[in-house]
Amino acid sequence: MTTKDRFNYLTFSDWNAMYHFITSEGDLYNPFLNKYAFTYNNDEAICVYDVTPAEAVELVEQSVENHELWSAFLGTGGQILDNDSLDRNNEQYLAVSYEFCKENYNKVGWMRTDDFFQDSYTRKFIKYQATDAQKKYLGQAIKIHDYCEMSILFDYTDDVHYDLLTSALAEIAETDEKFMIRLENALSVESYIALKDVIPDNEILRNYMEDGIEHMQSILSEN
């Protein structure tokens, strides 16, 4: 079973639901894991590329302009998850694809590629204005942004939010590598809330993260 959670990310009941989604419903992207997954062939093997959020923005632009899937614009470098030495009818042929889904179906952040950065202003900021340092921390900025309560997000348009967040994260990364690693590894609501007492002394980051953590705690208390 596949559903959308409160962050508009997809959640899968088990690994088979994730595999079925990729092979039957559409491509998936996870900006926290930098993973893009799609059906590679008629035998339903999955192919996975490492794609950063900044690279994904380029793929969105190309996809919108040319009405093609992201995979149409990728060259070599993907990992085809099959046992190519085996006959296609061998049940082990797709074992590697199944294993990928078993390892990743419960990770936060999976979405349809069509749902990634549909706002053209945000894409223009990332493509034309963001520095390389800002682009490097875009995935973590997405995470912080998406946990926030809607009221704080009304203050600015999304492109401004991402400018503020990526700038703050790039600054913090220079002095607090330990925190950045913990933030990157926070792939559940609970692990994100656990960052509450270690947020660096940065006013912008603290405003966003404290809002998001309070919001998540409120939601969990209602369930």
mmCIF file of C-alpha atoms in Angstrom:
data_model
loop_
_atom_site.group_PDB
_atom_site.id
_atom_site.type_symbol
_atom_site.label_atom_id
_atom_site.label_comp_id
_atom_site.label_asym_id
_atom_site.label_seq_id
_atom_site.Cartn_x
_atom_site.Cartn_y
_atom_site.Cartn_z
ATOM 1 C CA MET A 1 0.000 0.000 0.000
ATOM 2 C CA THR A 2 1.218 3.488 -0.888
ATOM 3 C CA THR A 3 -0.013 6.725 0.686
ATOM 4 C CA LYS A 4 1.069 10.346 1.015
ATOM 5 C CA ASP A 5 2.027 11.474 4.492
ATOM 6 C CA ARG A 6 1.574 14.892 6.040
ATOM 7 C CA PHE A 7 4.677 16.219 4.252
ATOM 8 C CA ASN A 8 3.324 15.114 0.865
ATOM 9 C CA TYR A 9 6.014 12.434 0.711
ATOM 10 C CA LEU A 10 5.095 8.917 -0.299
ATOM 11 C CA THR A 11 5.029 6.229 2.360
ATOM 12 C CA PHE A 12 5.091 2.540 1.556
ATOM 13 C CA SER A 13 3.639 -0.232 3.710
ATOM 14 C CA ASP A 14 6.477 -2.572 2.728
ATOM 15 C CA TRP A 15 9.239 -3.042 0.164
ATOM 16 C CA ASN A 16 6.881 -4.650 -2.336
ATOM 17 C CA ALA A 17 4.675 -1.546 -2.357
ATOM 18 C CA MET A 18 7.697 0.574 -3.268
ATOM 19 C CA TYR A 19 8.762 -1.840 -6.006
ATOM 20 C CA HIS A 20 5.221 -1.933 -7.399
ATOM 21 C CA PHE A 21 5.063 1.868 -7.422
ATOM 22 C CA ILE A 22 8.289 2.262 -9.378
ATOM 23 C CA THR A 23 7.415 -0.415 -11.926
ATOM 24 C CA SER A 24 3.724 0.405 -12.300
ATOM 25 C CA GLU A 25 3.058 4.033 -11.347
ATOM 26 C CA GLY A 26 6.117 6.190 -11.914
ATOM 27 C CA ASP A 27 9.663 7.297 -11.157
ATOM 28 C CA LEU A 28 10.737 8.220 -7.630
ATOM 29 C CA TYR A 29 13.165 10.777 -6.236
ATOM 30 C CA ASN A 30 14.487 11.313 -2.714
ATOM 31 C CA PRO A 31 16.314 14.647 -2.140
ATOM 32 C CA PHE A 32 17.615 13.471 1.256
ATOM 33 C CA LEU A 33 19.231 10.347 -0.155
ATOM 34 C CA ASN A 34 20.103 11.869 -3.558
ATOM 35 C CA LYS A 35 18.502 8.861 -5.247
ATOM 36 C CA TYR A 36 16.442 8.709 -8.451
ATOM 37 C CA ALA A 37 14.835 5.335 -9.229
ATOM 38 C CA PHE A 38 12.954 4.231 -12.329
ATOM 39 C CA THR A 39 12.034 1.113 -14.310
ATOM 40 C CA TYR A 40 14.915 0.207 -16.597
ATOM 41 C CA ASN A 41 13.470 -2.466 -18.896
ATOM 42 C CA ASN A 42 10.421 -4.555 -19.772
ATOM 43 C CA ASP A 43 11.584 -7.174 -17.277
ATOM 44 C CA GLU A 44 10.974 -4.585 -14.533
ATOM 45 C CA ALA A 45 14.492 -4.186 -13.262
ATOM 46 C CA ILE A 46 15.078 -0.893 -11.451
ATOM 47 C CA CYS A 47 17.843 1.562 -12.304
ATOM 48 C CA VAL A 48 19.143 4.033 -9.700
ATOM 49 C CA TYR A 49 21.142 7.230 -10.250
ATOM 50 C CA ASP A 50 22.786 9.464 -7.668
ATOM 51 C CA VAL A 51 21.197 12.873 -8.306
ATOM 52 C CA THR A 52 21.658 15.881 -6.033
ATOM 53 C CA PRO A 53 18.723 18.277 -5.548
ATOM 54 C CA ALA A 54 20.524 20.915 -7.651
ATOM 55 C CA GLU A 55 20.981 18.362 -10.452
ATOM 56 C CA ALA A 56 17.335 17.344 -10.051
ATOM 57 C CA VAL A 57 16.281 20.942 -10.675
ATOM 58 C CA GLU A 58 18.081 20.785 -14.030
ATOM 59 C CA LEU A 59 16.245 17.547 -14.820
ATOM 60 C CA VAL A 60 12.910 19.161 -13.935
ATOM 61 C CA GLU A 61 13.646 22.030 -16.321
ATOM 62 C CA GLN A 62 14.558 19.647 -19.144
ATOM 63 C CA SER A 63 11.593 17.399 -18.417
ATOM 64 C CA VAL A 64 9.100 20.278 -18.476
ATOM 65 C CA GLU A 65 10.583 21.747 -21.643
ATOM 66 C CA ASN A 66 10.763 18.475 -23.568
ATOM 67 C CA HIS A 67 7.864 16.531 -22.025
ATOM 68 C CA GLU A 68 10.136 13.608 -21.189
ATOM 69 C CA LEU A 69 10.990 11.627 -18.067
ATOM 70 C CA TRP A 70 14.152 12.525 -16.153
ATOM 71 C CA SER A 71 15.813 9.337 -17.348
ATOM 72 C CA ALA A 72 15.843 10.679 -20.913
ATOM 73 C CA PHE A 73 18.486 13.241 -19.949
ATOM 74 C CA LEU A 74 20.892 11.065 -17.977
ATOM 75 C CA GLY A 75 24.040 9.576 -19.411
ATOM 76 C CA THR A 76 26.160 6.767 -18.050
ATOM 77 C CA GLY A 77 26.590 6.320 -14.318
ATOM 78 C CA GLY A 78 23.379 4.675 -13.217
ATOM 79 C CA GLN A 79 23.239 1.348 -11.421
ATOM 80 C CA ILE A 80 21.024 -1.274 -13.077
ATOM 81 C CA LEU A 81 19.695 -3.474 -10.305
ATOM 82 C CA ASP A 82 19.547 -6.886 -11.922
ATOM 83 C CA ASN A 83 21.507 -10.126 -12.112
ATOM 84 C CA ASP A 84 22.272 -9.837 -15.802
ATOM 85 C CA SER A 85 24.052 -13.191 -15.960
ATOM 86 C CA LEU A 86 20.801 -14.978 -15.161
ATOM 87 C CA ASP A 87 17.890 -15.853 -17.406
ATOM 88 C CA ARG A 88 15.087 -13.292 -17.161
ATOM 89 C CA ASN A 89 12.722 -15.999 -15.891
ATOM 90 C CA ASN A 90 15.012 -16.856 -12.984
ATOM 91 C CA GLU A 91 13.469 -15.567 -9.755
ATOM 92 C CA GLN A 92 16.887 -14.235 -8.719
ATOM 93 C CA TYR A 93 17.131 -11.952 -11.759
ATOM 94 C CA LEU A 94 15.325 -9.125 -9.913
ATOM 95 C CA ALA A 95 16.723 -9.883 -6.451
ATOM 96 C CA VAL A 96 18.944 -6.775 -6.494
ATOM 97 C CA SER A 97 15.968 -4.534 -7.318
ATOM 98 C CA TYR A 98 14.018 -6.122 -4.484
ATOM 99 C CA GLU A 99 16.933 -5.600 -2.097
ATOM 100 C CA PHE A 100 17.095 -1.889 -2.938
ATOM 101 C CA CYS A 101 13.416 -1.514 -2.056
ATOM 102 C CA LYS A 102 13.837 -3.513 1.156
ATOM 103 C CA GLU A 103 16.623 -1.165 2.247
ATOM 104 C CA ASN A 104 14.868 2.076 1.285
ATOM 105 C CA TYR A 105 11.069 1.775 1.376
ATOM 106 C CA ASN A 106 10.827 3.163 4.912
ATOM 107 C CA LYS A 107 13.144 6.146 4.354
ATOM 108 C CA VAL A 108 11.600 9.622 4.549
ATOM 109 C CA GLY A 109 11.581 11.782 1.416
ATOM 110 C CA TRP A 110 10.385 9.642 -1.493
ATOM 111 C CA MET A 111 8.247 11.559 -3.957
ATOM 112 C CA ARG A 112 7.085 11.442 -7.541
ATOM 113 C CA THR A 113 9.489 13.296 -9.776
ATOM 114 C CA ASP A 114 6.496 15.386 -10.891
ATOM 115 C CA ASP A 115 6.164 16.696 -7.318
ATOM 116 C CA PHE A 116 9.742 17.982 -7.002
ATOM 117 C CA PHE A 117 10.130 21.782 -7.134
ATOM 118 C CA GLN A 118 7.235 22.665 -9.396
ATOM 119 C CA ASP A 119 7.582 26.318 -8.362
ATOM 120 C CA SER A 120 9.430 28.044 -11.201
ATOM 121 C CA TYR A 121 10.722 30.877 -8.971
ATOM 122 C CA THR A 122 12.483 28.406 -6.686
ATOM 123 C CA ARG A 123 13.988 26.596 -9.669
ATOM 124 C CA LYS A 124 15.263 29.895 -11.076
ATOM 125 C CA PHE A 125 16.874 30.772 -7.743
ATOM 126 C CA ILE A 126 18.654 27.425 -7.573
ATOM 127 C CA LYS A 127 19.694 27.472 -11.220
ATOM 128 C CA TYR A 128 20.807 31.086 -11.585
ATOM 129 C CA GLN A 129 21.410 32.633 -8.158
ATOM 130 C CA ALA A 130 22.435 29.997 -5.611
ATOM 131 C CA THR A 131 26.153 29.572 -5.002
ATOM 132 C CA ASP A 132 27.814 26.168 -5.202
ATOM 133 C CA ALA A 133 27.962 26.131 -1.396
ATOM 134 C CA GLN A 134 24.214 26.765 -1.172
ATOM 135 C CA LYS A 135 23.444 24.049 -3.710
ATOM 136 C CA LYS A 136 25.485 21.582 -1.680
ATOM 137 C CA TYR A 137 23.084 21.888 1.263
ATOM 138 C CA LEU A 138 19.837 22.116 -0.659
ATOM 139 C CA GLY A 139 18.708 18.643 0.415
ATOM 140 C CA GLN A 140 18.962 19.534 4.102
ATOM 141 C CA ALA A 141 17.234 22.874 3.451
ATOM 142 C CA ILE A 142 14.321 20.975 1.887
ATOM 143 C CA LYS A 143 14.088 18.801 4.987
ATOM 144 C CA ILE A 144 14.023 21.774 7.373
ATOM 145 C CA HIS A 145 11.568 23.688 5.193
ATOM 146 C CA ASP A 146 9.143 20.788 4.893
ATOM 147 C CA TYR A 147 8.948 20.135 8.625
ATOM 148 C CA CYS A 148 7.910 23.749 9.325
ATOM 149 C CA GLU A 149 4.392 24.794 10.276
ATOM 150 C CA MET A 150 2.641 26.658 7.477
ATOM 151 C CA SER A 151 2.473 29.999 9.327
ATOM 152 C CA ILE A 152 6.241 30.556 9.178
ATOM 153 C CA LEU A 153 6.236 29.667 5.479
ATOM 154 C CA PHE A 154 3.784 32.458 4.707
ATOM 155 C CA ASP A 155 6.448 35.031 5.597
ATOM 156 C CA TYR A 156 8.291 34.635 2.294
ATOM 157 C CA THR A 157 8.049 32.870 -1.044
ATOM 158 C CA ASP A 158 9.847 29.520 -1.269
ATOM 159 C CA ASP A 159 12.812 30.887 -3.182
ATOM 160 C CA VAL A 160 13.549 33.272 -0.302
ATOM 161 C CA HIS A 161 13.191 30.480 2.261
ATOM 162 C CA TYR A 162 15.715 28.348 0.387
ATOM 163 C CA ASP A 163 18.101 31.266 0.006
ATOM 164 C CA LEU A 164 18.028 31.884 3.756
ATOM 165 C CA LEU A 165 18.292 28.226 4.734
ATOM 166 C CA THR A 166 21.050 27.212 2.329
ATOM 167 C CA SER A 167 23.100 30.287 3.285
ATOM 168 C CA ALA A 168 22.753 29.439 6.983
ATOM 169 C CA LEU A 169 23.668 25.795 6.415
ATOM 170 C CA ALA A 170 26.709 26.659 4.309
ATOM 171 C CA GLU A 171 27.925 28.923 7.117
ATOM 172 C CA ILE A 172 27.340 26.310 9.817
ATOM 173 C CA ALA A 173 29.052 23.576 7.805
ATOM 174 C CA GLU A 174 32.336 25.471 8.129
ATOM 175 C CA THR A 175 32.359 25.205 11.928
ATOM 176 C CA ASP A 176 30.037 22.380 13.007
ATOM 177 C CA GLU A 177 30.556 19.283 10.907
ATOM 178 C CA LYS A 178 29.145 17.041 13.650
ATOM 179 C CA PHE A 179 25.761 18.786 13.552
ATOM 180 C CA MET A 180 25.626 18.636 9.761
ATOM 181 C CA ILE A 181 26.202 14.883 9.849
ATOM 182 C CA ARG A 182 23.410 14.450 12.390
ATOM 183 C CA LEU A 183 21.071 16.590 10.297
ATOM 184 C CA GLU A 184 21.871 14.573 7.180
ATOM 185 C CA ASN A 185 21.205 11.321 9.034
ATOM 186 C CA ALA A 186 17.898 12.523 10.513
ATOM 187 C CA LEU A 187 15.642 10.471 8.252
ATOM 188 C CA SER A 188 12.646 10.204 10.562
ATOM 189 C CA VAL A 189 10.481 12.632 12.507
ATOM 190 C CA GLU A 190 11.840 11.304 15.796
ATOM 191 C CA SER A 191 15.492 11.708 14.791
ATOM 192 C CA TYR A 192 14.767 15.252 13.583
ATOM 193 C CA ILE A 193 13.102 16.183 16.887
ATOM 194 C CA ALA A 194 16.171 14.799 18.690
ATOM 195 C CA LEU A 195 18.214 17.650 17.168
ATOM 196 C CA LYS A 196 16.374 20.178 19.332
ATOM 197 C CA ASP A 197 19.161 20.547 21.902
ATOM 198 C CA VAL A 198 22.045 20.664 19.439
ATOM 199 C CA ILE A 199 20.878 23.350 16.998
ATOM 200 C CA PRO A 200 23.846 25.672 16.344
ATOM 201 C CA ASP A 201 23.811 29.298 17.402
ATOM 202 C CA ASN A 202 22.460 30.649 14.145
ATOM 203 C CA GLU A 203 19.312 32.763 14.389
ATOM 204 C CA ILE A 204 17.932 31.871 10.964
ATOM 205 C CA LEU A 205 18.438 28.135 11.340
ATOM 206 C CA ARG A 206 17.155 28.146 14.893
ATOM 207 C CA ASN A 207 13.935 29.938 13.884
ATOM 208 C CA TYR A 208 13.143 27.375 11.202
ATOM 209 C CA MET A 209 14.189 24.284 13.125
ATOM 210 C CA GLU A 210 12.499 25.196 16.398
ATOM 211 C CA ASP A 211 9.295 25.915 14.490
ATOM 212 C CA GLY A 212 9.506 22.577 12.675
ATOM 213 C CA ILE A 213 10.326 20.577 15.790
ATOM 214 C CA GLU A 214 7.470 22.191 17.728
ATOM 215 C CA HIS A 215 5.165 21.472 14.798
ATOM 216 C CA MET A 216 6.198 17.807 14.660
ATOM 217 C CA GLN A 217 5.854 17.367 18.411
ATOM 218 C CA SER A 218 2.351 18.806 18.214
ATOM 219 C CA ILE A 219 1.377 16.405 15.420
ATOM 220 C CA LEU A 220 2.810 13.391 17.239
ATOM 221 C CA SER A 221 0.942 14.291 20.423
ATOM 222 C CA GLU A 222 -2.333 14.289 18.507
ATOM 223 C CA ASN A 223 -1.805 10.775 17.137
#
